[in-house]
Amino acid sequence: MVFAVVLILLVIGSVLFHFLSPWYLTPLASNWSTIDDTLGLTLWITGILFVVINLFLAYCVIKFRYNKDKRAHYEPENKKLEIWLTVGTAIGVAAMLTPGLYVWADFVNPPKDADVFEIVGKQWSWKYRFPGDDGILGSVDTRHITSDNPFGMNSDDPNGQDDVLISSGEVHLPIDRPVKLLMRSDDVLHDFAVAEFRVKMDMVPGMVTQMWFTPTKLGEYDVLCEELCGVGHYNMRGLVVVDEENDFKTWLNTYPTYAQTLSGEGAAAATEGLSLVEQGRELSKLYACTACHSIDGSTGIGPTWQGLFGKTETLADGTTVVVDADYLKESILNPNAKMVEGYQPLMPPTVVTDEELDALIAYIKEGLVEKSE
Amino acid sequence: MTISLLFMGVIMGVVAWWLLKQTVDTSPWQADAPYAASEDFSGRSLPQPDAKLVLIIFLVVVTSLFALFISAYLMRMTMASDWRPLPDPDLLWLNTAVLILSSIALQWAHVAARREQLDSLRNGLFVGGFFAFVFIGGQLLAWQQLVDAGYYVHSNPANAFFYLITGLHALHLLGGVVAWGVTTIKLMGGTEVARLRLSVELCAIYWHFLLVVWLILFGLMLST
Amino acid sequence: MSTIAHDADDFVAPAEIPEMELYHPKTWLGKYVFSQDAKVIAIQYAVTAMGIGFIALVMSMLMRLQLGFPDSFDFINPSVYIQLVTMHGMIMVIYLLTALFLGGFGNYLIPLMVGARDMVFPYLNMLSFWMYFLAVVVLVASFFVPGGPTGAGWTLYPPQAILQGTPGAEWGIVLMLVSLAIFIVGFTMGGLNYVVTVLQARTRGMTLMRMPLTVWGIFMATVLALLAFPALLVSAIMMLFDMLLGTSFFMPAIVSMGQPLDHTGGNPILFQHLFWFFGHPEVYIVALPAFGIVSDLLSVNARKNIFGYRMMVWAIIIIGALSFVVWAHHMYVSGMNPNFGFFFATTTLIIAVPTAIKVYNWVLTLWRGNIRLNVPMLFAIGFIFTFINGGLTGLFLGNVTIDLPLSDTMFVVAHFHMVMAVSPVLVVFGAIYHWYPKITGRMMDETLGRWHFWITFVGTYAIYYPMHYLGFLGVPRRYYSIEGTNFIPESAMSLNAGISIAAFIVGAAQLIFIYNLFISYSRGKEAGGNPWEATTLEWQTADTPPKHGNFGKSLPLVYRWAYDYSVPGAEKDFIPQNVPPSSVEKGTDETNQ
């Protein structure tokens, strides 16, 4: 009896939880309402089955509980009943599957007029590339990747010269324009996922994967990597900002084209007119430093930057060092030379100019003090 | 994965067909129901000796392993444009002939064991084992030739698959050689032929199986 | 050591060996350590599996500490966290569930249930356990090598599994792959044994369709495992080649941590195909034995035959066969050719039909039964409830479109824990409460058992049901910390804390079970030979616990199927399989409907 009551309570509780809890799909911000509809349909069909079967189960547990004077009914099988149940289930399954396949067909065939742009994942940050005025992305090769050419651009390809290169975790997209995302990875598997857009796709080194959607709501949306990519996986975040067409263009114009980076106007363009500390903050985002080094004191893959400057750190070999400008400089240019105890040698050497170095160090030294107060 | 899928399809088909043959239209709750004619109530489903049956099932498992390698081979071949077939050393033809001879010799031993002809059995076993060793040596020599010619395992996926698959095949043959060794030692120790008949038969089956696997693998490597 | 020859030539099937003194081992070592008695091997398997499984349970508790109360525990850093994720998953799936169902229950129940004296190849069976033990030792060793165990996720996807940036990329992953290879070899030895024993060593009269569903489930799972494990072996070998010899099976051109690597042209998706070609059947390797065992628990305690036995057998076979054509539903968003999605979504949803039939038949077995709600039955009915829930959420993930928002979120975690962690584990517990009296001769404590059931059943539901909703929100899996996003509300953090508390309670409740296992061994009620009044052969043995050789002087003869409960016209409400029609006591028929 108790068991049946518990079963009924669990069923009622599950249904109530569904309707009363604040947790459900995040509000949709793309064209993929069809995905939500398919999901809703499946939820209803399975939900009804869940309730019906379990209540029947509870009924059986009460009604047919043990009584030593009674005998169970003897019925080895009931072909008719079994066939009906099979057919019914098959129909239910088909009802769920068919709309799913239609929506999938939509997903695998991006609209012809979709704007193309590229996302590149690397441990543990994102880079973006827009095709520029010609609308064509230049060819790339992983083997061309150096710290001067982080996208692996093929310098001979005329199509690539006007490509806009964005080494930042933040990307803007124009509203109500279908976009086709071409996705690459420099190192391991990643997955570009924005909960509000519903769709996601893995990024696989050695190949280009794709997906498409149309952003339909202005706003800022978190990008998460959703394919395990190493210790920094949980920190591989980004931001998609959906803008009006004009704001998008303004934003895009602040970034250099490939040709411009070749002629030396690199990251400097993004940091023009800012104070040294502000420049440092921008650069720390640009180089994805903060994927591993927290700025609020929380545990990360690398030591936190909060309160770092002037601190005495114990190194892996047992010696101690006071964190000053020289130590920071060395650690940025040659990260694995003096490892702090308890951390793994994961940080890639970053090629930065002296000015950039000064800005970063200024940020680590001064930029975080005010924040922590 | 087409190859592996085909293989699984065949195996599952056989399993389902066989079970269907056993059980179709039986109503097991009727204690005295007439059963399908093949059911003799003895509790044994197949006439083969257990050891032979277990070898056959094991060979199915090994086939699954090689089918998967072949699937991977064909998939990797088409997945990137870096596939450079390596030259098949002439030695491999010779090795193939040696393996065929080895298989024939063991078949000879098997027939001899059934007829209880001790001398032929002994000769068959020795010759078969000898050629098996020659084959393994020959394969090593082929590897040596390729390495000397600069075809390293890591320089191309075709090379990698060649070393991987031939190595695995040779390893399986070595496993067979252990069974062959135990049988041969028993024979030398004077065990009666009748008691060795099954062991010899199992060796022969295993050899034929590995020969077929080799012919398929060799054919695959020749044609790609 | 036993004198049973394991050589091919002078082999006599153990089933045909008459009971005699020679058959038994003389030394302590031969009896308890290098035993060739399937029942002892079963217990060795079960104890090892549950021991390593307990470690994996503790790991999950540590993960919940981090997820529920982030930043409170310094020793769980991001690196340790994904190592916990990886090892918890791998141990639970392979080293606990596969080993326990097939090595543990398979060894104990197959010979007893089909009426054999032992497995057909006892020596091979012993080797199988010691290979498994070695695999566990190698696995445990990976915790003590520099860098610790691998943190690549239980799927071990390259390239990250063998690159800097993943913990254990130097030693941990090698030991993991080696341990898996040893496990596979060991399993194959055992698996060949189970299959041949079922096919060849049944006692007289035990036709295939008279076998209990437990045997059917374990048999089919073994067939799947024999065919599917090679795929894992293949991918493990190829990954070792890539790692140690510098080949490029799976490794494309990569710039890792700023350093270009020598690989070129390999394809990570190839690994995923091979892995899931094993990985999906693996789900059924765990599920099918659970299906079989739960069918028997339900039938015995409902005092009613399993409803639609033939359909149940065919469902097991069809599910087994179909499990080889659905693997890529794990890869909908992997970047494989998206057109495969149509095929795999269809096959995946087709597999729902035979699975649903099994659920209906379990429920219909209870219908018009005479249900004894003892502890094993509680677990069995608990299983039905949990499995319905987990099975239905599978229809979300299997349908390729709905997988887009949900894949790689906590919804997936909730789904697979419901369907292949909680459900099979409930069956494991039910089965242990059910067969413990046969194994030890004593009953397990009923009160403790009920406490254990209630906390485990309600607790796990409290853990995993709300977790689906975190998935709907878009909370990703395998995340050390989800702080700092805009779309995940604060309330989700409190929900996570609540889930963690439920998890700790459930985790602690398992100590009740362990205590019960030990205390009942010496203090439990005497069970007698057939405490549940069951029909199958293991309850009809001359001795309880059964001696080496299982059945006394002669093997039982089987006259009927395994489900003769409440047969009209019979005196008792059960007729054991070895009772000839002529000796069935006729009763008065009035109680029958």
mmCIF file of C-alpha atoms in Angstrom, chain C residues 228-379:
data_model
loop_
_atom_site.group_PDB
_atom_site.id
_atom_site.type_symbol
_atom_site.label_atom_id
_atom_site.label_comp_id
_atom_site.label_asym_id
_atom_site.label_seq_id
_atom_site.Cartn_x
_atom_site.Cartn_y
_atom_site.Cartn_z
ATOM 1 C CA ALA C 228 31.284 -5.453 -29.665
ATOM 2 C CA PHE C 229 34.337 -5.441 -27.422
ATOM 3 C CA PRO C 230 36.675 -5.955 -30.416
ATOM 4 C CA ALA C 231 35.649 -2.462 -31.561
ATOM 5 C CA LEU C 232 36.932 -1.033 -28.303
ATOM 6 C CA LEU C 233 40.092 -3.079 -28.653
ATOM 7 C CA VAL C 234 40.621 -1.819 -32.197
ATOM 8 C CA SER C 235 40.203 1.803 -31.180
ATOM 9 C CA ALA C 236 42.440 1.331 -28.147
ATOM 10 C CA ILE C 237 45.215 -0.250 -30.223
ATOM 11 C CA MET C 238 45.028 2.435 -32.891
ATOM 12 C CA MET C 239 45.094 5.191 -30.307
ATOM 13 C CA LEU C 240 48.143 3.618 -28.667
ATOM 14 C CA PHE C 241 49.811 3.576 -32.098
ATOM 15 C CA ASP C 242 49.022 7.261 -32.583
ATOM 16 C CA MET C 243 50.358 8.058 -29.191
ATOM 17 C CA LEU C 244 53.451 5.894 -28.967
ATOM 18 C CA LEU C 245 54.514 5.417 -32.594
ATOM 19 C CA GLY C 246 53.410 8.751 -34.017
ATOM 20 C CA THR C 247 50.957 7.381 -36.570
ATOM 21 C CA SER C 248 47.979 9.446 -37.706
ATOM 22 C CA PHE C 249 44.929 7.211 -37.542
ATOM 23 C CA PHE C 250 42.919 9.667 -35.491
ATOM 24 C CA MET C 251 45.291 12.616 -35.276
ATOM 25 C CA PRO C 252 45.021 15.412 -37.840
ATOM 26 C CA ALA C 253 47.448 18.314 -38.137
ATOM 27 C CA ILE C 254 47.252 20.047 -34.785
ATOM 28 C CA VAL C 255 48.737 23.036 -33.044
ATOM 29 C CA SER C 256 48.636 22.094 -29.408
ATOM 30 C CA MET C 257 49.503 24.732 -26.802
ATOM 31 C CA GLY C 258 51.281 26.709 -29.457
ATOM 32 C CA GLN C 259 53.333 23.745 -30.665
ATOM 33 C CA PRO C 260 52.663 22.176 -34.079
ATOM 34 C CA LEU C 261 52.575 18.378 -33.892
ATOM 35 C CA ASP C 262 53.847 15.895 -36.467
ATOM 36 C CA HIS C 263 50.530 14.234 -37.136
ATOM 37 C CA THR C 264 48.609 14.838 -40.315
ATOM 38 C CA GLY C 265 45.399 13.718 -41.966
ATOM 39 C CA GLY C 266 43.935 11.584 -39.199
ATOM 40 C CA ASN C 267 40.281 11.751 -38.315
ATOM 41 C CA PRO C 268 38.945 11.999 -34.745
ATOM 42 C CA ILE C 269 35.497 11.000 -35.958
ATOM 43 C CA LEU C 270 36.838 7.620 -37.063
ATOM 44 C CA PHE C 271 37.593 6.939 -33.414
ATOM 45 C CA GLN C 272 34.104 7.968 -32.428
ATOM 46 C CA HIS C 273 32.565 5.563 -34.921
ATOM 47 C CA LEU C 274 34.669 2.687 -33.617
ATOM 48 C CA PHE C 275 34.105 3.649 -30.007
ATOM 49 C CA TRP C 276 30.340 3.882 -30.259
ATOM 50 C CA PHE C 277 30.150 0.741 -32.383
ATOM 51 C CA PHE C 278 31.208 -0.800 -29.099
ATOM 52 C CA GLY C 279 29.666 1.830 -26.848
ATOM 53 C CA HIS C 280 26.081 1.471 -27.808
ATOM 54 C CA PRO C 281 25.883 -2.317 -27.600
ATOM 55 C CA GLU C 282 27.605 -1.823 -24.244
ATOM 56 C CA VAL C 283 24.440 -0.116 -23.009
ATOM 57 C CA TYR C 284 22.535 -3.283 -23.794
ATOM 58 C CA ILE C 285 25.284 -5.478 -22.407
ATOM 59 C CA VAL C 286 24.340 -3.872 -19.107
ATOM 60 C CA ALA C 287 20.619 -3.610 -19.754
ATOM 61 C CA LEU C 288 19.774 -7.081 -21.102
ATOM 62 C CA PRO C 289 20.900 -9.033 -18.017
ATOM 63 C CA ALA C 290 18.963 -6.534 -15.925
ATOM 64 C CA PHE C 291 15.898 -7.080 -18.125
ATOM 65 C CA GLY C 292 16.220 -10.831 -17.691
ATOM 66 C CA ILE C 293 16.781 -10.819 -13.962
ATOM 67 C CA VAL C 294 13.985 -8.375 -13.253
ATOM 68 C CA SER C 295 11.585 -10.513 -15.281
ATOM 69 C CA ASP C 296 12.307 -13.428 -12.990
ATOM 70 C CA LEU C 297 12.047 -11.374 -9.805
ATOM 71 C CA LEU C 298 8.668 -10.040 -10.926
ATOM 72 C CA SER C 299 7.342 -13.422 -11.934
ATOM 73 C CA VAL C 300 8.373 -15.177 -8.698
ATOM 74 C CA ASN C 301 6.950 -12.513 -6.450
ATOM 75 C CA ALA C 302 3.795 -11.878 -8.437
ATOM 76 C CA ARG C 303 3.225 -15.646 -8.259
ATOM 77 C CA LYS C 304 2.431 -15.455 -11.949
ATOM 78 C CA ASN C 305 4.205 -16.470 -15.121
ATOM 79 C CA ILE C 306 6.033 -13.720 -16.940
ATOM 80 C CA PHE C 307 3.523 -12.294 -19.335
ATOM 81 C CA GLY C 308 4.277 -13.016 -22.995
ATOM 82 C CA TYR C 309 7.413 -15.089 -22.479
ATOM 83 C CA ARG C 310 7.976 -15.692 -26.191
ATOM 84 C CA MET C 311 7.632 -12.002 -26.928
ATOM 85 C CA MET C 312 10.110 -11.293 -24.135
ATOM 86 C CA VAL C 313 12.690 -13.653 -25.628
ATOM 87 C CA TRP C 314 12.262 -12.173 -29.063
ATOM 88 C CA ALA C 315 12.426 -8.654 -27.693
ATOM 89 C CA ILE C 316 15.797 -9.485 -26.121
ATOM 90 C CA ILE C 317 17.084 -10.852 -29.426
ATOM 91 C CA ILE C 318 15.736 -7.988 -31.523
ATOM 92 C CA ILE C 319 17.038 -5.349 -29.142
ATOM 93 C CA GLY C 320 20.417 -7.082 -29.216
ATOM 94 C CA ALA C 321 20.541 -7.165 -33.014
ATOM 95 C CA LEU C 322 19.300 -3.584 -33.409
ATOM 96 C CA SER C 323 21.832 -2.311 -30.908
ATOM 97 C CA PHE C 324 24.478 -2.614 -33.630
ATOM 98 C CA VAL C 325 22.763 -0.194 -35.997
ATOM 99 C CA VAL C 326 22.114 2.762 -33.728
ATOM 100 C CA TRP C 327 25.596 3.751 -32.583
ATOM 101 C CA ALA C 328 25.842 7.094 -34.328
ATOM 102 C CA HIS C 329 22.980 8.560 -32.281
ATOM 103 C CA HIS C 330 25.760 9.403 -29.868
ATOM 104 C CA MET C 331 27.325 11.488 -32.621
ATOM 105 C CA TYR C 332 24.524 13.667 -33.975
ATOM 106 C CA VAL C 333 26.486 16.847 -33.268
ATOM 107 C CA SER C 334 29.944 15.328 -33.694
ATOM 108 C CA GLY C 335 30.453 16.775 -37.141
ATOM 109 C CA MET C 336 29.881 13.503 -38.988
ATOM 110 C CA ASN C 337 27.936 13.622 -42.226
ATOM 111 C CA PRO C 338 24.655 15.130 -41.000
ATOM 112 C CA ASN C 339 22.641 12.974 -43.389
ATOM 113 C CA PHE C 340 23.437 9.964 -41.210
ATOM 114 C CA GLY C 341 21.121 11.619 -38.698
ATOM 115 C CA PHE C 342 18.036 10.499 -40.615
ATOM 116 C CA PHE C 343 19.039 6.851 -40.596
ATOM 117 C CA PHE C 344 20.185 6.666 -37.014
ATOM 118 C CA ALA C 345 17.226 8.597 -35.609
ATOM 119 C CA THR C 346 14.929 6.110 -37.329
ATOM 120 C CA THR C 347 16.729 2.980 -36.137
ATOM 121 C CA THR C 348 17.010 4.423 -32.642
ATOM 122 C CA LEU C 349 13.312 5.080 -32.346
ATOM 123 C CA ILE C 350 12.516 1.659 -33.777
ATOM 124 C CA ILE C 351 14.410 0.091 -30.886
ATOM 125 C CA ALA C 352 11.938 1.827 -28.574
ATOM 126 C CA VAL C 353 9.212 -0.551 -29.738
ATOM 127 C CA PRO C 354 10.609 -3.879 -28.436
ATOM 128 C CA THR C 355 11.785 -2.053 -25.322
ATOM 129 C CA ALA C 356 8.303 -0.706 -24.694
ATOM 130 C CA ILE C 357 6.895 -4.202 -25.154
ATOM 131 C CA LYS C 358 9.150 -5.424 -22.380
ATOM 132 C CA VAL C 359 7.842 -2.699 -20.081
ATOM 133 C CA TYR C 360 4.226 -3.542 -20.898
ATOM 134 C CA ASN C 361 4.858 -7.200 -20.233
ATOM 135 C CA TRP C 362 6.432 -6.497 -16.852
ATOM 136 C CA VAL C 363 3.461 -4.419 -15.822
ATOM 137 C CA LEU C 364 1.052 -6.998 -17.223
ATOM 138 C CA THR C 365 2.850 -9.655 -15.191
ATOM 139 C CA LEU C 366 1.799 -7.774 -12.068
ATOM 140 C CA TRP C 367 -1.723 -7.369 -13.339
ATOM 141 C CA ARG C 368 -3.996 -9.976 -11.759
ATOM 142 C CA GLY C 369 -1.019 -11.372 -9.892
ATOM 143 C CA ASN C 370 -0.723 -12.105 -6.207
ATOM 144 C CA ILE C 371 2.050 -9.711 -5.368
ATOM 145 C CA ARG C 372 4.434 -10.297 -2.474
ATOM 146 C CA LEU C 373 6.103 -6.991 -1.708
ATOM 147 C CA ASN C 374 9.324 -8.358 -0.259
ATOM 148 C CA VAL C 375 12.612 -6.511 -0.663
ATOM 149 C CA PRO C 376 13.622 -7.998 -4.049
ATOM 150 C CA MET C 377 10.153 -7.189 -5.383
ATOM 151 C CA LEU C 378 10.410 -3.598 -4.147
ATOM 152 C CA PHE C 379 13.599 -3.221 -6.112
#
